[in-house]
PDB file of C-alpha atoms in Angstrom:
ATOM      1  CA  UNK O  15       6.080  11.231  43.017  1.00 46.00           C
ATOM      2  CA  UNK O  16       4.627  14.129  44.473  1.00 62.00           C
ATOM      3  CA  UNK O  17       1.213  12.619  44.595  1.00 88.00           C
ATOM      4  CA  UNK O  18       3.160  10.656  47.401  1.00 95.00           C
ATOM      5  CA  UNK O  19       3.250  14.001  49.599  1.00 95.00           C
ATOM      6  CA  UNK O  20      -0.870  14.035  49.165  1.00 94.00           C
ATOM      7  CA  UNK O  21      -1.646  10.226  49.952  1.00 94.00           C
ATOM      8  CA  UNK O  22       1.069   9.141  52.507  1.00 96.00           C
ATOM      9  CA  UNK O  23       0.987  11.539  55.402  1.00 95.00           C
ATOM     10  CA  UNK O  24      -0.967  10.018  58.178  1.00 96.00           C
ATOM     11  CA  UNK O  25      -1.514   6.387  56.050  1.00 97.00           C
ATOM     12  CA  UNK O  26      -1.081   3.445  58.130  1.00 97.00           C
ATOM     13  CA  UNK O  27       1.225   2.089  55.448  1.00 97.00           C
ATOM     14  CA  UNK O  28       2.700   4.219  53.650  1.00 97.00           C
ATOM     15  CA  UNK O  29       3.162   7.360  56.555  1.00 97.00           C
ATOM     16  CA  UNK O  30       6.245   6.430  58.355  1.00 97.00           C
ATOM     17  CA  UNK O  31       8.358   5.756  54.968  1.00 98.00           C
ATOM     18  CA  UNK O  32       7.044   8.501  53.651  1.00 97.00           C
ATOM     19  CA  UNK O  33       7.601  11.223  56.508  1.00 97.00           C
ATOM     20  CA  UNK O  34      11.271   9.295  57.843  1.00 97.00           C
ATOM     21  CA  UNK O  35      12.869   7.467  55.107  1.00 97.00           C
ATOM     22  CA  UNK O  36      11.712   8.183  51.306  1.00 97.00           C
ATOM     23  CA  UNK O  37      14.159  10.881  49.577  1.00 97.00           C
ATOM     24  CA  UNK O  38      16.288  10.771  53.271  1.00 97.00           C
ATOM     25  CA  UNK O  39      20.483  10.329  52.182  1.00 97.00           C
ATOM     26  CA  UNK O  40      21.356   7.114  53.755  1.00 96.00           C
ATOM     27  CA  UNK O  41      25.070   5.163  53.787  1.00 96.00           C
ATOM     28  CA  UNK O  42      24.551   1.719  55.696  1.00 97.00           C
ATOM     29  CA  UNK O  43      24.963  -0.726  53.151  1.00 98.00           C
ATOM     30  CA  UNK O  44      22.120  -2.860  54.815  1.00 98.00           C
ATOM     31  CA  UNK O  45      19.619  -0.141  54.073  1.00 98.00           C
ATOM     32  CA  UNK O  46      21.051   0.351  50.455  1.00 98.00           C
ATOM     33  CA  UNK O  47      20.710  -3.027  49.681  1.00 98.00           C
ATOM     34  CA  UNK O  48      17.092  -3.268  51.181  1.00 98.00           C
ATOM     35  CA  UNK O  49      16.083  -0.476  49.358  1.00 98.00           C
ATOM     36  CA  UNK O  50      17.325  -1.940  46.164  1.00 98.00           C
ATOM     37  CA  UNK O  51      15.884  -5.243  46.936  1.00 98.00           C
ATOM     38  CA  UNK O  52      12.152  -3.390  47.879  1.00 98.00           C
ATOM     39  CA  UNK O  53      12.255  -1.236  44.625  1.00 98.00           C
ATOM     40  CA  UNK O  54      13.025  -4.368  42.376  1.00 98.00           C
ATOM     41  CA  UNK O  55      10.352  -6.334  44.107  1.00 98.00           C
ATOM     42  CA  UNK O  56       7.866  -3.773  43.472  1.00 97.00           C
ATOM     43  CA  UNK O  57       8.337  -3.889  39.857  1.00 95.00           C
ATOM     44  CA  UNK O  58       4.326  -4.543  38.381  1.00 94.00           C
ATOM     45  CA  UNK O  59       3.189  -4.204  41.922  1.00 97.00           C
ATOM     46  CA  UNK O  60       1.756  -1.838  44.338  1.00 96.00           C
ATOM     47  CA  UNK O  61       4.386   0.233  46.763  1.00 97.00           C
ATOM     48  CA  UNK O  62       1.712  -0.466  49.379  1.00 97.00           C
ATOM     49  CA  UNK O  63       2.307  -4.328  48.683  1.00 98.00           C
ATOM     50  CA  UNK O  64       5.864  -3.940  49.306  1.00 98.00           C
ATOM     51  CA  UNK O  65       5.528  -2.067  52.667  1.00 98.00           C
ATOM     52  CA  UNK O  66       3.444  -4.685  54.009  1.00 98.00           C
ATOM     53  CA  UNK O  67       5.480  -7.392  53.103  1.00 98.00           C
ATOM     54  CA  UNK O  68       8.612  -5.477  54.275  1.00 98.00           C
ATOM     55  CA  UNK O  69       9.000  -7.414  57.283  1.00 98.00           C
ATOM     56  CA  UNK O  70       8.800 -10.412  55.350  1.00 98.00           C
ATOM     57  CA  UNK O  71      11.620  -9.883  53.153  1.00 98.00           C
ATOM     58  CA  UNK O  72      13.581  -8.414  56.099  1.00 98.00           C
ATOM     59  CA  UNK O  73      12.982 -12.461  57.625  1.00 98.00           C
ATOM     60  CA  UNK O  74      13.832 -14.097  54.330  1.00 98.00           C
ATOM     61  CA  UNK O  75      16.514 -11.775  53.429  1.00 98.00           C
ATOM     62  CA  UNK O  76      18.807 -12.063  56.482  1.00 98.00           C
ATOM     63  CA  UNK O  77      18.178  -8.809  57.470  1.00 98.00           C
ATOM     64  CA  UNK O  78      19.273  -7.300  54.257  1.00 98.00           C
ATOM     65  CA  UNK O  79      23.068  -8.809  54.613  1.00 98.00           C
ATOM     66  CA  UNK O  80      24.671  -8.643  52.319  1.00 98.00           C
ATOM     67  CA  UNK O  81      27.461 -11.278  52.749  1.00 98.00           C
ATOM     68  CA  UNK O  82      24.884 -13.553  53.172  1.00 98.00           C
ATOM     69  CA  UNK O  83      22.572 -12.844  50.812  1.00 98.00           C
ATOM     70  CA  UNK O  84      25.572 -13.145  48.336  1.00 98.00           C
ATOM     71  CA  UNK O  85      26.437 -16.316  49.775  1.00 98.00           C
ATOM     72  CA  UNK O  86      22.557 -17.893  48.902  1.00 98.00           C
ATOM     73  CA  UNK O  87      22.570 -21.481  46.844  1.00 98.00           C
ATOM     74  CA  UNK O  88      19.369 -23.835  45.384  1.00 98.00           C
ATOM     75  CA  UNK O  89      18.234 -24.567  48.441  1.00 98.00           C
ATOM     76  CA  UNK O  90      17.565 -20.695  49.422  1.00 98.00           C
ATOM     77  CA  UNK O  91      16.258 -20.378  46.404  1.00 98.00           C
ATOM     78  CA  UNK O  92      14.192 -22.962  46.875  1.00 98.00           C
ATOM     79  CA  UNK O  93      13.210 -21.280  50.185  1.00 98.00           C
ATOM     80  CA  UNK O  94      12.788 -17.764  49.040  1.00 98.00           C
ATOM     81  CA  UNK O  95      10.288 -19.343  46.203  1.00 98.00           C
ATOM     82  CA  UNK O  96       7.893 -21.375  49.024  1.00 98.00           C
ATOM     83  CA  UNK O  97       7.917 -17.814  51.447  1.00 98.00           C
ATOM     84  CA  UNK O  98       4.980 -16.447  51.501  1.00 98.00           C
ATOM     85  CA  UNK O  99       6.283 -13.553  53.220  1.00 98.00           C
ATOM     86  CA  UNK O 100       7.914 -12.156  49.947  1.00 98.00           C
ATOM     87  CA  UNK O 101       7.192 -11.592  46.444  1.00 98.00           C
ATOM     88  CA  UNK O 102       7.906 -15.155  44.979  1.00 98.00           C
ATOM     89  CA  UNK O 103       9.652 -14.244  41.262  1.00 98.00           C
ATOM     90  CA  UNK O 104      12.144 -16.264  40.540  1.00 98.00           C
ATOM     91  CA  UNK O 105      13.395 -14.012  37.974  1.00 98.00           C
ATOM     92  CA  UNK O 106      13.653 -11.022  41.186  1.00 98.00           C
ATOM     93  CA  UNK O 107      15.005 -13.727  43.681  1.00 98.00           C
ATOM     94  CA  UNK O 108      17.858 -14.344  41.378  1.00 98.00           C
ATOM     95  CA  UNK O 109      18.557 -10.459  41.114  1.00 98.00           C
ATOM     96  CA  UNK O 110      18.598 -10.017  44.623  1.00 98.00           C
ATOM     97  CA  UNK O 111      21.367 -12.766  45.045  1.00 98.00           C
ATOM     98  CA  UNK O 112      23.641 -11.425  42.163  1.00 98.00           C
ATOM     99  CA  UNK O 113      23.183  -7.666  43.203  1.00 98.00           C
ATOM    100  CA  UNK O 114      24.348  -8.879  46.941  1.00 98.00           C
ATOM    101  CA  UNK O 115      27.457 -10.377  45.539  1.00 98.00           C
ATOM    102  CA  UNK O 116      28.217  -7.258  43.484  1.00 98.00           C
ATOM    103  CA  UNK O 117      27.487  -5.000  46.138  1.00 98.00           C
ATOM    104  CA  UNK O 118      30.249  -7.183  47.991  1.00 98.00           C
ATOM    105  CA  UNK O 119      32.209  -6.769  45.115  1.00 98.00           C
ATOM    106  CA  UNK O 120      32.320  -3.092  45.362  1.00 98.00           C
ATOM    107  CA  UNK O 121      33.596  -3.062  49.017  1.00 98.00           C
ATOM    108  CA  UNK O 122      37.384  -4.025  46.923  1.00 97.00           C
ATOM    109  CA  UNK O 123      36.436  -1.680  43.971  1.00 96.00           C
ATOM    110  CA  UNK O 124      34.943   1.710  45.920  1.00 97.00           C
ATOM    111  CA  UNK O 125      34.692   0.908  49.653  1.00 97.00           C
ATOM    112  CA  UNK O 126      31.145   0.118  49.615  1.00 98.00           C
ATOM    113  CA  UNK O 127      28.139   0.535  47.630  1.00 98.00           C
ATOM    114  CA  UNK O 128      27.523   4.252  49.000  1.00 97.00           C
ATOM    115  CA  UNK O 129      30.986   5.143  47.826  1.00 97.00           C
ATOM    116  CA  UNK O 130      30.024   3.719  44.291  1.00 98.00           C
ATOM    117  CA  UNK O 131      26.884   5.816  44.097  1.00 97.00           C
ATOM    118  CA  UNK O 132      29.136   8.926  45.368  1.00 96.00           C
ATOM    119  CA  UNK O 133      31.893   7.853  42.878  1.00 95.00           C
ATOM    120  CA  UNK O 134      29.270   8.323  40.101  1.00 95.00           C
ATOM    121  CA  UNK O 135      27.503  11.448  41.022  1.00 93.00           C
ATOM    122  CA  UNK O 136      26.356  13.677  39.609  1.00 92.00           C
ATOM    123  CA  UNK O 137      24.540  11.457  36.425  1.00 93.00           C
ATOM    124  CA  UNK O 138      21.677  12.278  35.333  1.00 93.00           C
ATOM    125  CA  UNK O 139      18.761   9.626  34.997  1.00 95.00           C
ATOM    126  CA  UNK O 140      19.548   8.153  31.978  1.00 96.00           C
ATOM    127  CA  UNK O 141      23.463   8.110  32.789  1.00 96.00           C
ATOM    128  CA  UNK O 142      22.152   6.609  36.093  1.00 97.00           C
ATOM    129  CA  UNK O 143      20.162   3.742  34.511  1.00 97.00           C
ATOM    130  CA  UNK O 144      22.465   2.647  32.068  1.00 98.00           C
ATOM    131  CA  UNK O 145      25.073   2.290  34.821  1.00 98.00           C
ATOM    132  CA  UNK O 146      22.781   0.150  36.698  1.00 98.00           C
ATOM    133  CA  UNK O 147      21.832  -1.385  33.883  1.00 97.00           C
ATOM    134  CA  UNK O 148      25.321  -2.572  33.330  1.00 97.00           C
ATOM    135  CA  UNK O 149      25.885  -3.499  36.826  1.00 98.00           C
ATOM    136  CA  UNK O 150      23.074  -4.512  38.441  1.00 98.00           C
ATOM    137  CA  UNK O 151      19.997  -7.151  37.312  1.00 98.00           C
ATOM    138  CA  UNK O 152      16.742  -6.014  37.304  1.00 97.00           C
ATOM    139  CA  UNK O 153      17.431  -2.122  37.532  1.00 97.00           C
ATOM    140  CA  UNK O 154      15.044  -0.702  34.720  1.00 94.00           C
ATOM    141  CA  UNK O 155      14.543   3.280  34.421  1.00 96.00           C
ATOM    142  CA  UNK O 156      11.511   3.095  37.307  1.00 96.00           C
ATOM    143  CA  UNK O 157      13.480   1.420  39.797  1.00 97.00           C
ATOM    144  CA  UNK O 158      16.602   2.782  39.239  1.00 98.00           C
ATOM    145  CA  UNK O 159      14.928   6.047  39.518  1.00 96.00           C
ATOM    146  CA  UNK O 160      13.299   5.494  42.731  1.00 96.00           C
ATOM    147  CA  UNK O 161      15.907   3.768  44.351  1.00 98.00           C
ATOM    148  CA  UNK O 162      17.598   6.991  43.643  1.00 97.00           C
ATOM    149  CA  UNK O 163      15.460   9.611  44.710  1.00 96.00           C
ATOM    150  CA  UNK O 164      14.439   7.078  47.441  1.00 97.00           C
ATOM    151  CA  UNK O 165      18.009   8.178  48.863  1.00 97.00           C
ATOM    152  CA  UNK O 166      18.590  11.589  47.752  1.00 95.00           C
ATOM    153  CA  UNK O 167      20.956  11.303  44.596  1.00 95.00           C
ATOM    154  CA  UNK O 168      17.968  12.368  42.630  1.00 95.00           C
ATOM    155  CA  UNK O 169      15.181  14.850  43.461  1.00 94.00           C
ATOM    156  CA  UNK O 170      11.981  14.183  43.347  1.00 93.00           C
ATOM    157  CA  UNK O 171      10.677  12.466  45.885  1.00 95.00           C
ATOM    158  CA  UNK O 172       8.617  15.150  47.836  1.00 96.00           C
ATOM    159  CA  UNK O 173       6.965  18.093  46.890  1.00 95.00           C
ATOM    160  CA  UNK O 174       8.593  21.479  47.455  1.00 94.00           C
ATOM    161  CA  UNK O 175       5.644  22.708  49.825  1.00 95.00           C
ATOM    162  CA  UNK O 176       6.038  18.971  51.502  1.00 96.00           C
ATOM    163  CA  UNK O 177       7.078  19.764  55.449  1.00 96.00           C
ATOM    164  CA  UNK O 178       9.557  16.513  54.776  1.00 97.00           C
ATOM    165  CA  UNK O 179      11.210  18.060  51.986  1.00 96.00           C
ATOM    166  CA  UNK O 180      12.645  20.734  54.535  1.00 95.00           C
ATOM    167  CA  UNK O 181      13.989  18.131  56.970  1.00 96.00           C
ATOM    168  CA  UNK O 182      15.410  16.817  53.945  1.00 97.00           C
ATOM    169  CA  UNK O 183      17.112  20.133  52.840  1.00 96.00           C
ATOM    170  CA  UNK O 184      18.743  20.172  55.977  1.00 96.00           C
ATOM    171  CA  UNK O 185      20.407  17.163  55.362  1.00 96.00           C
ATOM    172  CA  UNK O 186      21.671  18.491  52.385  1.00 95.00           C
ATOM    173  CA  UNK O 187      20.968  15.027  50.134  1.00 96.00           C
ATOM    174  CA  UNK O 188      23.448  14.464  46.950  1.00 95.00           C
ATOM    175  CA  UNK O 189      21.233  16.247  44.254  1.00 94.00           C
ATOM    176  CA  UNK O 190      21.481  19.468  46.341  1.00 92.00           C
ATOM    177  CA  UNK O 191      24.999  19.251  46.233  1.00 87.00           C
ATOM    178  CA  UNK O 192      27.426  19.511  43.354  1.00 69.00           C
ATOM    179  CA  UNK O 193      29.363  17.087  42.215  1.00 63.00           C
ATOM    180  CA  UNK O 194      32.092  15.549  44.596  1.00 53.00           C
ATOM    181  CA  UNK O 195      35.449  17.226  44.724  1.00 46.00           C
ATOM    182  CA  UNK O 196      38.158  15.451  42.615  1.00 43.00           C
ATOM    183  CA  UNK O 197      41.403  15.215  45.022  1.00 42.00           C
ATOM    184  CA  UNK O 198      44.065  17.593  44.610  1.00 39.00           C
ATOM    185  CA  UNK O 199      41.458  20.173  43.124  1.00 34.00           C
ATOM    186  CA  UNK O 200      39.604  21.652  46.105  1.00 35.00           C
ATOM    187  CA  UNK O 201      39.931  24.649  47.694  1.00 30.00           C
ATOM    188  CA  UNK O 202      43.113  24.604  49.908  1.00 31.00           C
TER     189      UNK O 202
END
């Protein structure tokens, strides 16, 4: 998305994601899920769309939590479909609920959805999407790939010559590491 690097700086919209959060590692399993949640939203629609409407999801979402996103029935459904705060797709509403509870889920099974990314890097794209395929609803190759570079696990997201990409180097994001260390086989 380097094209990103040329039209965001400075935007109104798009400027503070881009310079402070896009391709920036991030752990909080509120922000992981709200990045999932933005990405799938924004399927067919403009990223400048989803930005706008960002603190309208934020409202309808619970603040991204997760345990009570997971916990949605009908009549949130119901809700979520009369906001017009959000993107109202039933099909996308529905993924956000089931991707809450298995984000839950993976507290028991990694400790978290960031361990669960960390458990599975390095993959490459396609490895990446077919695990999110298989776990996730709604997680095609374009959002799986930017919810991934989105948070550092793959590269892409600014240019090389893009001043952000340097604060982002510093920060040392998972695709500029190697893969994690399997226990018992590190260095002493």
């Amino acid at each position: 998305m380097s094209g990103y690097c040329d039209l965001a700086p400075g935007h109104p919209v798009h400027g503070h994601y881009h310079d402070h959060e896009y391709g920036f590692p991030q752990r909080d399993e509120a922000e992981l899920f709200e990045r999932l949640l933005l990405e799938i939203n924004q399927a067919g629609l403009s990223w400048e769309i989803i930005l706008r409407k960002r603190e309208g999801f934020r409202a309808a979402y619970h603040g991204f939590d997760v345990d009570a996103v997971a916990a949605y029935g009908q009549d949130d459904v119901a809700r979520l479909l009369a906001d017009p705060g959000i993107i109202r797709n039933r099909l996308k509403i529905a993924a956000a609920i089931h991707n809450a509870r298995v984000i839950a889920g993976l507290r028991d099974s990694h400790g978290g959805f960031a361990a669960w990314l960390d458990a599975h890097h390095p993959l490459d794209k396609p490895g990446w999407v077919k695990l999110f395929k298989r776990t996730f609803r709604f997680t095609g190759g374009e959002i799986t790939g930017e919810f991934l570079m989105s948070l550092g696990y793959l590269p892409g997201a600014h240019r090389p010559d893009c001043p952000v990409q340097t604060h982002i180097a510093a920060l040392a994001p998972p695709w500029m590491r190697g893969p994690a260390p399997v226990p018992g086989h590190g260095k002493p």
